[in-house]
Coordinates of N, CA, C and O in Angstrom, one line a residue:
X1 N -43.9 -217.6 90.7 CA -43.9 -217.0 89.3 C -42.5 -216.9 88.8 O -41.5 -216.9 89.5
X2 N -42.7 -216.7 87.6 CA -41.4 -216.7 87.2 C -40.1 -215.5 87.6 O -40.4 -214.3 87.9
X3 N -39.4 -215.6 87.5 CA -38.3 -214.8 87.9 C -38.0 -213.3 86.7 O -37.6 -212.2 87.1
X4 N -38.2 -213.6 85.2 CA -38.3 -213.3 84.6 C -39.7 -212.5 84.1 O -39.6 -211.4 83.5
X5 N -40.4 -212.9 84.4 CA -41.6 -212.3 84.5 C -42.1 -211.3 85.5 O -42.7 -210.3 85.3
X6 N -41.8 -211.7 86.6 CA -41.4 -210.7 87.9 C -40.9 -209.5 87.5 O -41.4 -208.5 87.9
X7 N -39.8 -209.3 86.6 CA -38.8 -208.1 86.6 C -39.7 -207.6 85.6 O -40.4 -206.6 85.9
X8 N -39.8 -208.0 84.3 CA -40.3 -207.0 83.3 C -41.7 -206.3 83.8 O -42.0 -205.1 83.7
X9 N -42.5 -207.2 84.4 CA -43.8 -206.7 84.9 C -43.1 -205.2 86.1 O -43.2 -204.0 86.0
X10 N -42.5 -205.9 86.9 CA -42.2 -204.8 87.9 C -41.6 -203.2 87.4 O -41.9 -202.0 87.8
X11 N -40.7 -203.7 86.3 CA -39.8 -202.9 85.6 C -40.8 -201.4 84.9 O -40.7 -200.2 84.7
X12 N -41.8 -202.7 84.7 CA -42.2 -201.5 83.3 C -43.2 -200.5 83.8 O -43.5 -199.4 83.3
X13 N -43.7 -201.2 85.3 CA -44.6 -200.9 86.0 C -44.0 -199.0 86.8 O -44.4 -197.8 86.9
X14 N -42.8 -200.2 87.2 CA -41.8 -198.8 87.6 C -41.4 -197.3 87.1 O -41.0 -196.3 87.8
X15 N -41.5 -197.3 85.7 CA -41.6 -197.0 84.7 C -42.6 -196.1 84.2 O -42.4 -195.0 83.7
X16 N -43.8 -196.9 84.3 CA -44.9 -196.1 84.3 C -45.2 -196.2 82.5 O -45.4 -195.2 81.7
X17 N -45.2 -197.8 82.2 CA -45.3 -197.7 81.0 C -46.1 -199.0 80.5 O -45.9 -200.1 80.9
X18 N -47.0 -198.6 79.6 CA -48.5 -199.2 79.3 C -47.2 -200.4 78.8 O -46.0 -200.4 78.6
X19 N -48.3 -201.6 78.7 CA -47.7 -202.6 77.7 C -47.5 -202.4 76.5 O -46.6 -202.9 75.9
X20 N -48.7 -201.4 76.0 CA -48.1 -201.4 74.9 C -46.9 -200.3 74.2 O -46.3 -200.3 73.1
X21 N -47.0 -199.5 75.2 CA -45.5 -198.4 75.1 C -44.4 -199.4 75.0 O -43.8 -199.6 74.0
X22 N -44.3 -200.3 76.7 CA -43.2 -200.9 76.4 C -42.8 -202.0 75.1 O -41.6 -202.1 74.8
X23 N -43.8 -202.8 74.4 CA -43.5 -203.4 73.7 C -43.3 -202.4 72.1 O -42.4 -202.7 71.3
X24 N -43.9 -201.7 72.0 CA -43.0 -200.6 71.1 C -41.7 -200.0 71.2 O -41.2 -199.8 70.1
X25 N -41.2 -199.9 72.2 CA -39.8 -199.2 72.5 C -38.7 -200.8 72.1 O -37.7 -200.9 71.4
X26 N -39.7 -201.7 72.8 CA -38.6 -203.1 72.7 C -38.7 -203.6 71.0 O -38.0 -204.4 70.4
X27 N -39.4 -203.1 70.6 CA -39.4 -203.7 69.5 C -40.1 -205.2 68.7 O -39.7 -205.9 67.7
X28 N -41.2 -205.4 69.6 CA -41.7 -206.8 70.0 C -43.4 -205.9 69.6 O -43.6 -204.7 69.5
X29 N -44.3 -207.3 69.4 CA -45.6 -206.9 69.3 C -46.2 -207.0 71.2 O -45.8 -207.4 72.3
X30 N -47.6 -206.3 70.8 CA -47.8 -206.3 72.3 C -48.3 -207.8 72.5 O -48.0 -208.3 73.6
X31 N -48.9 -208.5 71.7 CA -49.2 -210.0 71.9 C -48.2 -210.7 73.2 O -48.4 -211.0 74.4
X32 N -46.6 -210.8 72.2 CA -45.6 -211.3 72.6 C -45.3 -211.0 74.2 O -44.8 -211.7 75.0
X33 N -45.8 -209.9 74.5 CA -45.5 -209.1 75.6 C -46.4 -209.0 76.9 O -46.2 -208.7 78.0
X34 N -47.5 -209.4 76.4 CA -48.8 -210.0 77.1 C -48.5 -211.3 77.5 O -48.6 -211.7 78.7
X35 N -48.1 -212.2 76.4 CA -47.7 -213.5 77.3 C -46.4 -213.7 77.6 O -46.1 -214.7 78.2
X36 N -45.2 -212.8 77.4 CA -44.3 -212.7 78.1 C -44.4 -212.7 79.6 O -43.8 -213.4 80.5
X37 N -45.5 -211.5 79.8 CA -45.9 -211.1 81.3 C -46.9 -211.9 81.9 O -47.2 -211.7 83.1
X38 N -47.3 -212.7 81.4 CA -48.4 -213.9 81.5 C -47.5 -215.8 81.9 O -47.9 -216.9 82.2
X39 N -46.3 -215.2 81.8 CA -45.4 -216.2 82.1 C -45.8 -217.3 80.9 O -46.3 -218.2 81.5
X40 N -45.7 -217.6 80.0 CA -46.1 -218.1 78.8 C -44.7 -219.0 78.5 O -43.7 -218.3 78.5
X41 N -44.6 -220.1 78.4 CA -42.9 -221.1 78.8 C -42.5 -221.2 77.4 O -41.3 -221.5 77.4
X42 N -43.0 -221.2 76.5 CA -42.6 -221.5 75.0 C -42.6 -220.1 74.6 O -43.5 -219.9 73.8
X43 N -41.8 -218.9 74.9 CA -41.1 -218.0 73.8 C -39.7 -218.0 73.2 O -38.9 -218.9 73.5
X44 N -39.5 -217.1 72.4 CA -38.8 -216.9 71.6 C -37.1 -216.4 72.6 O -36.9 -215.1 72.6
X45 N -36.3 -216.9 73.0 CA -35.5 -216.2 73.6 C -34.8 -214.8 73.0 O -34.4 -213.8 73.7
X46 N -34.7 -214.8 71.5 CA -34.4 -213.8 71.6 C -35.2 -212.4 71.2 O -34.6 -211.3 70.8
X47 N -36.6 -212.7 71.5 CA -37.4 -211.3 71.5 C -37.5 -211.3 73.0 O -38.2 -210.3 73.3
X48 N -37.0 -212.2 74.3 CA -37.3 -212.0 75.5 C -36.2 -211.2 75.9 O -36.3 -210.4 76.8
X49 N -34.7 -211.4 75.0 CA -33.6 -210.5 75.5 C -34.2 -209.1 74.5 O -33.6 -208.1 75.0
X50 N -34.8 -208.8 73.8 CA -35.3 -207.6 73.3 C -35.9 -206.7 74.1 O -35.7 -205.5 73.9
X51 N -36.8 -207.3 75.2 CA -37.3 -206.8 75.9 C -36.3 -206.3 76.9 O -36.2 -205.1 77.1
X52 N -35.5 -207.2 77.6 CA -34.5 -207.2 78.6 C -33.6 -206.4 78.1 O -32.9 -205.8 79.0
X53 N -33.3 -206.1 76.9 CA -32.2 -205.5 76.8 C -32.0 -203.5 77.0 O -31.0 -202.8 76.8
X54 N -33.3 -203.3 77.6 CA -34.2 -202.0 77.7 C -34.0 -201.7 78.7 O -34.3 -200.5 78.9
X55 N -33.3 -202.9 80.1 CA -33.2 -202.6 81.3 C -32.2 -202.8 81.6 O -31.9 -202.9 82.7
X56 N -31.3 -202.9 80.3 CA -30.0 -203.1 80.9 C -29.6 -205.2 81.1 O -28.6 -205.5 81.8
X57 N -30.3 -206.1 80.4 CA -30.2 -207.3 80.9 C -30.4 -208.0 79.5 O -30.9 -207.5 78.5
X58 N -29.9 -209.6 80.0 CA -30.3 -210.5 79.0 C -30.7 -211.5 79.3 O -30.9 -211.3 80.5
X59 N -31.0 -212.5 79.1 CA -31.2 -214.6 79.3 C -29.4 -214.9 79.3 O -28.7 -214.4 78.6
X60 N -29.1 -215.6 80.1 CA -28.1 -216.0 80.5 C -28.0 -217.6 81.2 O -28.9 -218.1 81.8
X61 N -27.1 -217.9 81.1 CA -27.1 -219.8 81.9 C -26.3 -219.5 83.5 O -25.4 -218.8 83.9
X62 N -27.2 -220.4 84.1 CA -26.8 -220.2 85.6 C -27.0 -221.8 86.1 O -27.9 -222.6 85.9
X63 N -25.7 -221.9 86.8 CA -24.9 -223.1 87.3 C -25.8 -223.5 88.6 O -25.8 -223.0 89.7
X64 N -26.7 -224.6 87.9 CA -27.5 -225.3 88.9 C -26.7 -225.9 89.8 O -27.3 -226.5 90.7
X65 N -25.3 -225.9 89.8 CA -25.0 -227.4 90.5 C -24.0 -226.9 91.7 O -23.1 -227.6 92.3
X66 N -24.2 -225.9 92.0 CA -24.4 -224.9 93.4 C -24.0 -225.8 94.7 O -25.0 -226.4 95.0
X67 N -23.1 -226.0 95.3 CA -23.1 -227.1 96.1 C -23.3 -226.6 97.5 O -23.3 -227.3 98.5

């Protein structure tokens, strides 16, 4: 599963906060946030850093070529 999907689920869970609390706080509909956590490959990057940005995080580029 996704790596991203992992955290916000775990995060929010940690938290102790409904989906739809947390997509209120982030600023996002709960839709978005349902298939955010549903691992859903076609969003919006920047309502996924909206979400992320609540834990302290963003979408960032990471160097596949790791030798």
């Amino acid at each position: 599963m996704n790596s991203i999907v992992l955290f916000v689920k775990e995060r929010r869970k940690t938290l102790k906060l409904s989906q739809e609390e947390l997509a209120f706080k982030a600023g996002v509909g709960l839709r978005f946030l349902r298939e955010l956590e549903r691992g859903k490959t076609t969003l919006r990057l920047d309502k996924v850093n909206q979400v992320l940005e609540l834990f302290g995080k963003q979408v960032g580029v990471i160097d596949l070529s790791r030798e």
